[in-house]
Amino acid sequence: MSTVFGKVVKLILLERFGPVVEQVGSYLFQYGTNPLLYIMKYTELPLSKIKESLCILIKYNLVTFVTNKNENLANYTLKPDRILLMLRYPKYNNLIKKKFGDESEMIIEEVLQRGYWTASELILKVIERLKKNEQATSVSLVKDKFKSLVVAKYLVRMPYPKDDKPVPDLQIQDNELYIFPDIDNKILAQINAGAESMDKIPDKGIYWTINFDRFHQDMRDKIIVTAFTKKIDDNAGKFVELLLRQMYIRTMPWADSSNPVPILEIKDIIRKQETHKQLLAFFDQYVNVIEQDNSNLIRKAGEASGGSFQIFMKEAFIQFAWETIEQIVLEKYDSKAARIFRLVKSKKHIEPDQIQKLAMIPAKEAKRLSYLLLEENFLQIQELKKSNTNNGPNKTFTLFHINLEQVVRMTLEHCYKTLFNIMTRKNHEKEINKRIIVKKQRVDTIAMDMREKGAEEGQISDIEEMITPPEREILERIDITLKKLNTVELEVDETIFLLQIYLMYQ
Amino acid sequence: MSRGRGARGGGRGGVTKSFNREQLNALGVGGNDMLPGLVTQPPPLFPLLDKRPVPIHISLELDYLLILKQDFIDHMQLSGSYLKLPETKSNESEIVPQVPKEKYDWSLFPSELRPKMMARRAKKVVVKDVDVNNRLKLLETLEEKQSADTTIKQEKESEDVDETEIVEEDQDEEMDDGTDYANNYFDNGEDYEEEDDNLDDGPIY
């Protein structure tokens, strides 16, 4: 929870919810849990606006509340980590699109845009959207898609109030989380046709929201699979993918290490699928190679039934974090520094003299680079004093070592800083070119209006020519810049995700 | 004594003899190393990059993600969840059409966040139902007791009076409840704040 993180959260809120919500959000970030009146006192916003923004923040599950000592009042707490996830929304969408198809993606998109919604309303909305795109649908199809999302735990039921209190105490039993309510297709069809009003929906008050953990689980698996695909080949990736799938049958998804998975099971699946012939032919070799890989993902647990393997998620992610940091050092300070970094890593604790010898870098440069890494906090030093000599100077040993967790946390801070810089730059870019951007928007709306009314092409092109060529050039340039910045935003988030998972396993 | 002092002074004065080379090296001061010159200027505001970052590989998937991202932000900015500051609202309302306010399921939110009108209306209905029934029963029992002593004519009159009373009382109740609710609402808030203040002040005295 650093200042930079706070600034990033602030900018994310500003971009999506506007200045008022942003003020309330950053107040809550800075001062922690607070009641309504304190927020009003310090933000100096009108009460109605604060209430509205709190409602919005609660709606998107960015703020939680608990009862105050006075039962009529509530204390509000911001969830900054949850706000950071908003940068990842497109990835959630894409993940579902790949796995379940367009209808499911729309369902997820609607839920993300609204925070939570009832199943019936969601289904109706998706049908409406599909109709607009002129795709064939039916109530039962969309409902089945919705159901499969619930069964796969991508959607989860919202906690609901048990009794009528001024500050509701939202709770939900574990067994209710993924139970889909009975919805009659007929009623939905009737509402859809306009024969019944929206009030008639059968599942009033049963709201569904996104289960981010489930998405993160998929994304975590994807990281592991891509790592092996890149390092070895497609077949190895497939093997790891199947291994993870079999793991879920026996183990909780976020366990540090899994229960043993019999290897024959995976072989059988590959034989049935018949897509990876090579993997089947060289199965034992692949298992060997992956077992000996330095990511330590799998380890043999027993010899029975052809051998069974345990999966070590935690160790794999420690390895991934190391590799990420090594890569960062390489890109920042070049290969010689990276070599020193790796040397310190492999030796755990090492003296400066030894670095010079073992890294085979000239003494002076080795010293400069190791001090540079120390200054940038990628290396740490530990001093050992030998105090048994009474005459002469005390001999001290200086040992370099790496505290991975600290380095990861620092790198995360760097990522936040990068995000902040990118967003600031983006806002600056928009601000200085505001006039042209607004003009472009206006011209676009007018042209679209005319097109809808069936105006002639000539008239429309007249309107569009109101933007002069130099302006057009500027617009193109802004587009390219913004696209670049947005891309970086998405990419930085990947690194953040990996490092966060590493920290989670610690 | 003077000798001792002299010796000590000599030791201190001889700059070159304070540390031997080995010690200097241990401190990191090498004899031949050039010391960095004085820095008299502030560092540049935008220092040159040491290393150029690697360009990001643009793929179709990334493009799609970008579109999704922009769509989401656009949707949020056009939705009722995007609040503008009150001052700027009048200026910008010409361009952006007024967005309908969000509808909430109030059972999920603390009641203090409800707009005032909503809160009052919701409370009133409940109070009315309960009170009328109770009151009628109470009055009926009273009536029976009274009517036992008086004649039929008087009874009729008293009934009329009672009825008007009921209506009046009901209205009063309603008004009281309405204002009471509002008062309670704000007083409680201030009470809380004062209490907290006192708590804060406590340890100082």
XYZ file of C-alpha atoms in Angstrom:
711
model
C 0.000 0.000 0.000
C 2.322 2.661 -1.163
C 1.713 6.185 -2.283
C 2.305 5.231 -5.883
C -0.254 2.471 -5.603
C -2.710 5.021 -4.222
C -2.070 7.283 -7.170
C -2.678 4.454 -9.625
C -5.936 3.570 -7.908
C -6.921 7.205 -8.091
C -6.285 7.408 -11.817
C -8.154 4.184 -12.493
C -11.177 5.524 -10.636
C -10.921 8.873 -12.414
C -10.886 7.288 -15.841
C -13.894 5.086 -15.157
C -16.060 6.894 -12.624
C -15.197 10.555 -12.933
C -13.808 13.115 -10.483
C -16.343 12.804 -7.660
C -15.976 9.086 -7.118
C -12.235 9.508 -7.466
C -12.155 12.015 -4.584
C -14.173 9.763 -2.317
C -12.034 6.792 -3.310
C -8.720 8.486 -2.670
C -9.956 9.792 0.674
C -10.842 6.255 1.698
C -7.499 5.005 0.418
C -5.597 7.560 2.427
C -7.522 7.418 5.680
C -8.738 3.844 5.667
C -12.118 2.842 7.048
C -14.346 5.826 7.662
C -18.003 6.717 8.219
C -20.037 8.850 5.853
C -19.829 12.092 7.802
C -16.056 12.025 7.971
C -15.889 11.596 4.243
C -18.164 14.585 3.860
C -16.135 16.690 6.264
C -12.809 16.121 4.563
C -13.719 15.905 0.910
C -16.024 18.944 1.120
C -18.345 17.490 -1.483
C -22.119 17.762 -1.280
C -23.627 14.940 0.786
C -25.813 13.713 -2.046
C -22.796 13.315 -4.323
C -20.882 11.378 -1.699
C -23.822 9.072 -1.139
C -24.084 8.498 -4.840
C -20.427 7.746 -5.258
C -20.435 5.375 -2.305
C -23.394 3.586 -3.860
C -21.492 3.267 -7.110
C -18.360 2.004 -5.390
C -20.363 -0.523 -3.380
C -22.196 -1.610 -6.478
C -18.968 -2.480 -8.230
C -17.727 -4.152 -5.042
C -14.916 -1.623 -4.710
C -16.028 -0.571 -1.249
C -17.310 -2.702 1.602
C -19.078 -1.574 4.738
C -19.583 -2.814 8.267
C -21.902 -1.584 10.969
C -20.666 1.202 13.140
C -21.097 1.239 16.928
C -24.241 3.152 16.154
C -26.247 0.587 14.237
C -27.759 3.087 11.841
C -24.399 4.065 10.449
C -21.809 2.221 8.458
C -18.044 2.378 8.132
C -16.751 2.227 4.597
C -13.558 0.545 3.446
C -11.986 0.786 0.024
C -10.678 -2.329 -1.700
C -7.741 -1.009 -3.684
C -6.655 -4.429 -4.928
C -10.058 -4.891 -6.432
C -9.781 -1.553 -8.231
C -6.483 -2.605 -9.762
C -8.273 -5.597 -11.264
C -10.241 -3.217 -13.469
C -7.176 -3.054 -15.682
C -7.536 -6.778 -16.216
C -11.181 -6.738 -17.324
C -10.451 -7.130 -21.040
C -8.433 -10.233 -20.245
C -11.324 -11.808 -18.373
C -13.541 -11.130 -21.358
C -11.097 -12.636 -23.758
C -10.547 -15.698 -21.616
C -14.253 -16.496 -21.584
C -14.592 -15.778 -25.296
C -11.905 -18.329 -26.058
C -13.267 -20.919 -23.718
C -17.050 -20.575 -24.056
C -17.793 -18.401 -27.074
C -19.492 -15.104 -27.801
C -22.684 -15.474 -25.750
C -20.777 -16.246 -22.605
C -18.458 -13.373 -23.263
C -21.428 -11.030 -23.447
C -22.713 -12.337 -20.132
C -19.361 -11.687 -18.491
C -19.105 -8.294 -20.134
C -22.512 -7.246 -18.840
C -21.688 -8.394 -15.336
C -18.384 -6.536 -15.410
C -20.103 -3.401 -16.610
C -22.758 -3.579 -13.913
C -20.999 -5.139 -10.963
C -23.808 -7.594 -10.351
C -27.130 -8.545 -11.914
C -29.922 -11.098 -11.768
C -29.736 -14.070 -14.072
C -33.011 -13.296 -15.849
C -32.198 -9.708 -16.610
C -28.769 -10.736 -17.803
C -30.181 -13.374 -20.113
C -32.716 -10.936 -21.543
C -30.073 -8.288 -22.081
C -27.777 -10.700 -23.881
C -30.621 -11.833 -26.103
C -31.373 -8.240 -26.935
C -27.749 -7.616 -27.849
C -27.537 -10.751 -29.944
C -30.628 -9.731 -31.823
C -29.056 -6.394 -32.573
C -26.118 -8.243 -34.125
C -28.648 -10.381 -35.975
C -27.461 -13.636 -34.466
C -29.889 -16.432 -33.852
C -30.547 -17.130 -30.203
C -33.089 -18.541 -27.859
C -33.769 -18.156 -24.187
C -32.753 -21.705 -23.420
C -29.444 -21.367 -25.244
C -28.360 -18.270 -23.359
C -29.642 -19.744 -20.128
C -27.550 -22.855 -20.641
C -24.518 -20.714 -21.319
C -25.188 -18.844 -18.123
C -25.621 -22.058 -16.210
C -22.337 -23.448 -17.451
C -20.584 -20.271 -16.307
C -22.066 -20.771 -12.852
C -21.199 -24.461 -12.770
C -17.640 -23.670 -13.807
C -17.641 -21.101 -10.974
C -16.828 -18.090 -13.117
C -19.946 -16.472 -11.756
C -20.790 -16.552 -8.112
C -23.870 -15.573 -6.165
C -23.710 -12.294 -4.280
C -24.111 -12.315 -0.517
C -27.525 -11.052 0.489
C -28.988 -9.480 3.637
C -30.462 -11.918 6.127
C -32.654 -9.528 8.086
C -33.845 -6.002 7.624
C -31.321 -3.777 9.351
C -30.336 -0.170 8.608
C -26.893 -1.439 7.667
C -27.455 -4.789 5.971
C -25.257 -7.642 7.037
C -24.499 -9.373 3.753
C -23.907 -13.071 4.089
C -24.040 -16.209 2.068
C -23.660 -19.874 2.890
C -20.948 -21.759 1.055
C -23.413 -24.246 -0.383
C -25.505 -21.499 -1.963
C -22.664 -19.961 -3.927
C -23.034 -21.899 -7.147
C -26.657 -23.025 -7.152
C -28.539 -21.788 -10.139
C -32.125 -20.717 -9.347
C -35.076 -22.243 -11.169
C -36.005 -19.972 -13.991
C -38.918 -20.771 -16.203
C -38.000 -20.285 -19.838
C -41.603 -19.420 -20.632
C -41.729 -16.392 -18.384
C -38.462 -15.124 -19.800
C -39.741 -15.602 -23.324
C -42.901 -13.712 -22.424
C -40.980 -10.822 -20.918
C -38.740 -10.847 -23.941
C -41.723 -10.606 -26.251
C -43.079 -7.739 -24.190
C -46.083 -9.654 -22.884
C -44.966 -9.417 -19.287
C -43.298 -6.617 -17.409
C -39.789 -6.777 -16.032
C -41.144 -7.046 -12.479
C -42.242 -10.594 -13.159
C -38.753 -12.074 -13.237
C -38.655 -15.210 -11.121
C -35.274 -14.700 -9.482
C -35.629 -11.280 -7.981
C -32.904 -10.414 -5.476
C -30.612 -13.230 -6.548
C -27.599 -11.458 -7.917
C -24.589 -12.861 -9.666
C -21.151 -11.411 -9.759
C -17.712 -12.273 -11.081
C -15.602 -14.803 -9.236
C -12.182 -13.323 -9.916
C -10.343 -16.125 -8.187
C -11.555 -18.577 -10.778
C -10.297 -16.364 -13.578
C -6.964 -15.974 -11.873
C -6.708 -19.713 -11.547
C -7.097 -20.043 -15.303
C -4.612 -17.292 -15.940
C -2.141 -18.893 -13.569
C -2.442 -22.190 -15.432
C -1.972 -20.386 -18.699
C 1.293 -18.896 -17.459
C 2.578 -22.348 -16.548
C 1.486 -23.908 -19.825
C 2.982 -21.130 -21.953
C 6.188 -21.302 -19.975
C 6.606 -24.959 -20.861
C 5.475 -24.479 -24.430
C 8.086 -21.788 -24.900
C 10.840 -23.606 -23.110
C 10.372 -27.094 -24.506
C 7.658 -27.428 -27.130
C 3.965 -27.758 -27.821
C 3.801 -31.330 -26.574
C 5.271 -30.436 -23.221
C 2.743 -27.630 -22.923
C -0.062 -30.064 -23.657
C 1.262 -32.484 -21.075
C 1.373 -29.801 -18.381
C -2.106 -28.651 -19.332
C -3.515 -32.151 -18.887
C -1.565 -32.593 -15.698
C -3.133 -29.470 -14.227
C -6.568 -30.600 -15.310
C -6.134 -33.931 -13.584
C -4.801 -32.127 -10.542
C -8.079 -30.293 -9.991
C -9.916 -33.566 -9.532
C -7.868 -34.288 -6.436
C -6.648 -30.995 -5.052
C -7.866 -27.557 -4.044
C -6.977 -25.142 -6.832
C -4.763 -22.853 -4.733
C -2.852 -25.482 -2.765
C 0.938 -25.088 -2.668
C 1.479 -28.649 -3.791
C -0.990 -31.152 -5.141
C -1.832 -34.681 -4.181
C -0.122 -37.249 -6.418
C -1.507 -37.609 -9.940
C -1.024 -41.007 -11.595
C 0.819 -40.554 -14.843
C -1.081 -43.323 -16.600
C -4.224 -41.250 -16.409
C -2.651 -38.578 -18.552
C -1.302 -41.102 -20.986
C -4.798 -42.476 -21.430
C -6.230 -39.058 -22.185
C -3.560 -38.376 -24.770
C -4.222 -41.726 -26.368
C -7.908 -40.965 -26.630
C -7.434 -37.445 -27.981
C -5.052 -38.564 -30.721
C -3.956 -35.010 -31.401
C -0.456 -35.248 -30.000
C 1.033 -38.397 -31.493
C 4.586 -37.380 -30.706
C 3.773 -36.755 -27.099
C 2.417 -40.270 -26.847
C 5.422 -41.792 -28.601
C 7.994 -40.040 -26.435
C 5.848 -39.849 -23.355
C 8.437 -41.052 -20.849
C 11.075 -38.747 -22.257
C 8.798 -35.760 -21.941
C 7.977 -36.661 -18.353
C 11.694 -36.948 -17.624
C 12.572 -33.639 -19.215
C 9.826 -31.801 -17.377
C 10.746 -33.434 -14.110
C 14.343 -32.322 -14.493
C 13.428 -28.796 -15.495
C 14.616 -26.201 -13.020
C 11.118 -24.919 -12.423
C 10.550 -27.962 -10.175
C 6.939 -28.131 -11.249
C 6.582 -31.888 -10.864
C 8.277 -34.390 -8.636
C 7.814 -38.123 -8.450
C 5.721 -39.143 -5.489
C 5.547 -42.891 -5.923
C 6.313 -45.757 -8.264
C 2.975 -47.495 -8.061
C 0.827 -47.797 -11.193
C 3.498 -46.495 -13.499
C 4.460 -43.635 -11.234
C 2.556 -40.694 -9.842
C 3.632 -37.113 -9.691
C 3.060 -34.235 -7.350
C 2.675 -30.731 -8.752
C 4.428 -27.908 -6.924
C 2.748 -24.680 -7.872
C 4.551 -22.659 -5.283
C 7.994 -23.710 -6.427
C 7.114 -23.132 -10.048
C 6.097 -19.582 -9.271
C 9.219 -18.947 -7.222
C 11.136 -19.949 -10.323
C 8.983 -17.734 -12.562
C 9.534 -14.793 -10.251
C 13.296 -15.374 -10.370
C 13.258 -15.485 -14.120
C 11.179 -12.333 -14.362
C 13.533 -10.449 -12.078
C 16.576 -11.752 -13.944
C 15.049 -10.566 -17.168
C 14.384 -7.154 -15.662
C 17.988 -6.879 -14.490
C 19.144 -7.923 -17.921
C 17.046 -5.311 -19.691
C 17.891 -2.571 -17.220
C 21.616 -3.057 -16.623
C 22.668 -5.357 -19.441
C 24.077 -8.837 -19.540
C 27.118 -8.389 -17.310
C 24.973 -7.175 -14.448
C 22.590 -10.039 -15.109
C 25.486 -12.440 -14.876
C 26.467 -11.042 -11.497
C 22.867 -11.252 -10.370
C 22.594 -14.888 -11.389
C 25.908 -15.640 -9.723
C 24.718 -14.208 -6.420
C 21.520 -16.161 -6.829
C 23.309 -19.468 -7.329
C 25.810 -18.902 -4.498
C 23.207 -17.537 -2.049
C 25.871 -15.569 -0.140
C 29.016 -14.395 -1.848
C 31.953 -12.082 -1.175
C 32.752 -9.212 -3.578
C 36.137 -10.695 -4.420
C 34.585 -13.955 -5.397
C 32.115 -12.169 -7.658
C 34.992 -10.659 -9.566
C 36.673 -14.007 -9.986
C 33.674 -16.172 -10.730
C 31.794 -13.816 -13.017
C 34.938 -13.377 -15.110
C 34.399 -9.663 -15.373
C 37.277 -7.202 -14.809
C 37.512 -6.299 -11.129
C 36.652 -2.662 -11.497
C 33.586 -3.246 -13.625
C 32.396 -6.096 -11.439
C 32.645 -3.813 -8.439
C 30.800 -1.020 -10.208
C 28.003 -3.319 -11.355
C 27.559 -5.063 -8.041
C 27.419 -1.708 -6.261
C 24.965 -0.498 -8.860
C 22.722 -3.488 -8.210
C 23.117 -2.886 -4.491
C 22.160 0.742 -4.906
C 19.080 -0.224 -6.883
C 18.187 -2.772 -4.201
C 18.428 -5.829 -6.391
C 21.226 -7.087 -4.147
C 21.486 -6.840 -0.409
C 24.586 -6.988 1.759
C 25.193 -8.698 5.019
C 28.192 -7.821 7.155
C 29.870 -10.379 9.341
C 32.321 -9.123 11.968
C 35.108 -11.216 13.267
C 35.919 -9.807 16.680
C 38.489 -12.218 18.083
C 41.492 -10.258 16.817
C 42.464 -7.617 19.335
C 45.228 -5.877 17.470
C 44.871 -4.340 14.073
C 41.616 -3.636 12.243
C 38.706 -5.923 12.785
C 38.194 -8.148 9.849
C 34.734 -7.857 8.386
C 33.231 -9.935 5.658
C 30.791 -8.321 3.321
C 28.470 -10.810 1.730
C 26.119 -10.105 -1.135
C 22.827 -11.927 -1.233
C 19.356 -11.589 -2.723
C 16.135 -11.377 -0.800
C 13.728 -12.418 -3.510
C 10.551 -11.421 -1.737
C 11.857 -7.937 -1.144
C 13.021 -7.610 -4.727
C 9.629 -8.780 -5.966
C 7.832 -6.256 -3.813
C 10.116 -3.542 -5.086
C 9.503 -4.601 -8.674
C 5.779 -4.495 -8.038
C 6.206 -0.924 -6.862
C 8.087 -0.183 -10.062
C 5.184 -1.646 -12.010
C 2.736 0.608 -10.196
C 4.995 3.526 -10.891
C 5.060 2.597 -14.560
C 1.282 2.356 -14.608
C 1.012 5.749 -12.982
C 3.429 7.280 -15.469
C 1.608 5.776 -18.417
C -1.786 6.946 -17.236
C -0.516 10.419 -16.474
C 1.026 10.594 -19.895
C -2.221 9.413 -21.443
C -4.230 12.047 -19.619
C -1.693 14.695 -20.578
C -1.867 13.651 -24.194
C -5.658 13.882 -24.114
C -5.608 17.179 -22.286
C -3.331 19.072 -24.663
C -5.260 17.838 -27.682
C -8.648 18.172 -26.064
C -9.935 20.677 -28.597
C -9.243 18.457 -31.595
C -10.539 15.328 -29.904
C -13.804 17.017 -28.951
C -14.152 18.374 -32.473
C -13.594 14.930 -33.906
C -16.230 13.480 -31.602
C -18.719 16.122 -32.664
C -18.112 15.585 -36.330
C -18.459 11.856 -35.821
C -21.790 12.196 -34.049
C -23.165 14.537 -36.688
C -22.040 12.242 -39.495
C -23.559 9.251 -37.772
C -26.819 11.108 -37.240
C -26.978 12.028 -40.886
C -26.221 8.512 -41.965
C -29.087 7.243 -39.844
C -31.399 9.771 -41.388
C -30.316 8.625 -44.844
C -28.405 11.666 -46.022
C -26.414 11.573 -49.237
C -22.774 10.559 -49.297
C -21.758 14.002 -50.515
C -23.282 15.758 -47.522
C -21.638 13.383 -45.112
C -18.229 13.789 -46.674
C -18.740 17.561 -46.469
C -19.189 17.242 -42.738
C -16.245 14.927 -42.414
C -14.034 17.372 -44.258
C -14.503 19.854 -41.461
C -11.478 18.187 -39.935
C -8.539 19.622 -41.839
C -5.674 17.438 -43.048
C -3.194 18.734 -40.448
C -5.760 18.031 -37.755
C -6.245 14.593 -39.162
C -2.522 14.053 -38.920
C -2.493 15.090 -35.291
C -5.407 12.797 -34.568
C -3.606 9.879 -36.127
C -0.543 10.620 -34.073
C -2.582 10.755 -30.866
C -4.216 7.478 -31.786
C -0.884 5.767 -32.204
C 0.480 7.171 -28.964
C -2.591 6.234 -26.980
C -2.619 2.779 -28.450
C 0.982 2.282 -27.459
C 0.323 3.479 -23.919
C -2.757 1.322 -23.554
C -0.835 -1.695 -24.773
C 1.865 -1.112 -22.207
C -0.816 -0.841 -19.540
C -2.071 -4.302 -20.442
C 1.425 -5.752 -20.602
C 2.548 -4.328 -17.285
C -0.501 -5.920 -15.756
C 0.800 -9.339 -16.860
C 3.951 -8.819 -14.848
C 1.947 -7.557 -11.898
C -0.214 -10.652 -12.067
C 2.740 -13.022 -12.066
C 4.425 -11.262 -9.164
C 1.191 -11.099 -7.191
C 0.672 -14.811 -7.585
C 4.211 -15.367 -6.365
C 3.540 -13.227 -3.293
C 0.271 -15.016 -2.710
C 2.052 -18.350 -2.477
C 4.543 -17.007 0.056
C 53.274 14.282 29.613
C 54.312 16.683 26.929
C 56.012 13.903 25.097
C 52.912 11.806 25.121
C 50.854 14.673 23.827
C 53.365 15.374 21.133
C 53.327 11.825 20.002
C 49.611 11.775 19.833
C 49.504 15.074 18.025
C 52.025 13.810 15.574
C 49.915 10.758 14.937
C 46.870 12.841 14.270
C 48.653 15.409 12.213
C 50.260 13.012 9.823
C 47.467 12.612 7.375
C 49.174 10.012 5.251
C 49.900 7.833 8.223
C 46.373 7.600 9.642
C 45.482 4.613 7.515
C 47.644 2.266 5.610
C 46.861 1.269 2.085
C 45.199 -1.958 3.075
C 42.818 -0.173 5.385
C 42.050 2.407 2.767
C 41.244 -0.278 0.302
C 38.955 -1.893 2.834
C 37.127 1.397 3.105
C 36.809 1.519 -0.630
C 39.221 4.436 -1.163
C 41.674 3.396 -3.819
C 44.810 5.473 -4.281
C 44.620 5.848 -8.013
C 40.879 6.207 -8.322
C 39.674 9.566 -9.508
C 37.097 11.053 -7.229
C 33.981 12.213 -9.031
C 33.929 15.940 -9.625
C 31.610 18.343 -7.853
C 28.030 18.294 -9.057
C 26.821 21.843 -9.342
C 23.795 21.356 -11.536
C 20.520 19.652 -10.702
C 19.958 16.429 -12.628
C 18.018 16.878 -15.864
C 14.224 16.698 -15.576
C 14.025 14.041 -18.257
C 17.287 12.089 -18.158
C 18.239 10.122 -21.204
C 17.309 6.471 -21.132
C 20.226 4.131 -20.529
C 18.612 1.330 -22.401
C 15.925 1.478 -24.982
C 12.960 -0.676 -24.050
C 12.142 -3.566 -26.345
C 9.128 -2.860 -28.543
C 6.039 -4.814 -27.651
C 4.984 -7.419 -30.117
C 1.582 -6.390 -31.422
C -0.735 -9.304 -32.046
C -4.357 -9.641 -33.091
C -5.242 -10.718 -29.601
C -3.709 -7.590 -28.145
C -5.695 -5.472 -30.576
C -8.861 -7.149 -29.458
C -7.959 -6.565 -25.816
C -7.407 -2.908 -26.580
C -10.828 -2.635 -28.171
C -12.420 -4.341 -25.184
C -10.623 -2.006 -22.833
C -11.725 1.082 -24.714
C -15.289 -0.222 -24.946
C -15.428 -0.730 -21.225
C -14.097 2.727 -20.449
C -16.488 4.322 -22.950
C -19.374 2.431 -21.450
C -18.450 3.519 -17.952
C -18.072 7.142 -18.978
C -21.490 7.185 -20.595
C -23.217 5.272 -17.811
C -24.832 6.692 -14.723
C -21.836 5.616 -12.717
C -19.714 8.431 -14.097
C -20.244 11.344 -11.729
C -19.216 14.839 -12.648
C -18.549 17.667 -10.263
C -21.610 19.871 -9.755
C -19.969 22.993 -11.206
C -18.958 21.457 -14.479
C -22.275 19.768 -14.970
C -24.018 22.819 -16.382
C -21.267 23.431 -18.944
C -21.049 19.937 -20.254
C -24.676 19.011 -20.215
C -25.064 20.608 -23.624
C -22.783 18.081 -25.239
C -23.470 14.979 -23.218
C -27.097 13.990 -22.878
C -28.303 13.556 -19.321
C -27.850 10.006 -18.192
C -30.570 8.425 -16.100
C -29.467 7.807 -12.538
C -28.579 4.322 -11.475
C -31.230 2.165 -9.895
C -30.202 0.177 -6.882
C -31.593 -2.681 -4.882
C -31.590 -0.781 -1.621
C -31.676 -3.883 0.535
C -28.014 -4.350 -0.316
C -26.914 -0.897 0.793
C -26.741 0.855 4.149
C -29.917 2.864 4.570
C -27.998 6.049 5.231
C -26.951 6.108 1.597
C -30.503 6.239 0.277
C -31.627 9.515 -1.136
C -33.802 11.185 1.522
C -37.083 10.943 -0.338
C -36.735 7.215 -0.818
C -35.876 6.556 2.792
C -38.820 8.496 4.144
C -41.310 6.905 1.821
C -40.127 3.409 2.588
C -40.361 3.968 6.335
C -43.758 5.685 6.278
C -45.652 2.829 4.705
C -44.568 0.390 7.344
C -45.424 2.682 10.260
C -48.876 3.472 8.926
C -50.022 -0.130 8.640
C -49.101 -1.133 12.119
C -50.314 1.967 13.856
C -53.797 2.175 12.365
C -54.686 -1.357 13.355
C -53.369 -1.056 16.855
C -55.031 2.237 17.400
C -58.387 1.033 16.117
C -58.321 -1.929 18.438
C -57.357 0.214 21.356
C -60.103 2.724 20.602
C -62.653 -0.018 20.127
C -61.968 -1.436 23.550
C -62.122 2.037 25.041
C -65.366 2.615 23.243
C -66.932 -0.543 24.622
C -66.070 0.427 28.152
C -67.526 3.885 27.693
C -70.649 2.744 25.873
C -71.600 0.449 28.716
C -72.549 3.498 30.817
C -74.040 5.884 28.269
C -77.170 5.888 26.145
C -77.365 4.988 22.461
C -77.547 8.624 21.365
C -74.487 9.602 23.261
C -72.726 6.583 21.921
C -73.367 7.683 18.361
C -71.977 11.123 19.085
C -68.911 9.791 20.779
C -68.304 7.458 17.900
C -68.262 10.369 15.527
C -65.861 12.227 17.723
C -63.642 9.217 18.003
C -63.525 8.769 14.306
C -62.382 12.311 13.737
C -59.886 11.849 16.503
C -58.513 8.777 14.856
C -57.976 10.574 11.615
C -56.325 13.530 13.268
C -54.133 11.416 15.414
C -53.096 9.355 12.464
C -52.062 12.382 10.518
C -50.140 13.725 13.467
C -48.401 10.462 13.903
C -47.394 10.393 10.320
C -45.957 13.866 10.363
C -44.163 13.194 13.613
C -42.731 10.004 12.371
C -41.571 11.586 9.196
C -39.742 14.411 10.893
C -38.598 12.175 13.712
C -36.960 9.900 11.274
C -35.122 12.682 9.584
C -34.009 14.146 12.904
C -32.846 10.859 14.232
C -30.897 10.284 11.146
C -28.791 13.378 11.361
C -28.540 13.633 15.120
C -27.158 10.192 15.344
C -24.471 11.044 12.889
C -23.359 14.073 14.832
C -23.518 12.214 18.091
C -21.238 9.663 16.705
C -18.770 12.215 15.572
C -18.756 14.016 18.924
C -18.323 10.788 20.749
C -15.368 9.971 18.633
C -13.897 13.389 19.185
C -14.213 12.940 22.895
C -12.525 9.630 22.656
C -9.694 11.193 20.754
C -9.354 14.003 23.245
C -9.486 11.644 26.189
C -5.907 10.537 26.443
C -4.532 14.047 26.028
C -5.957 15.393 29.261
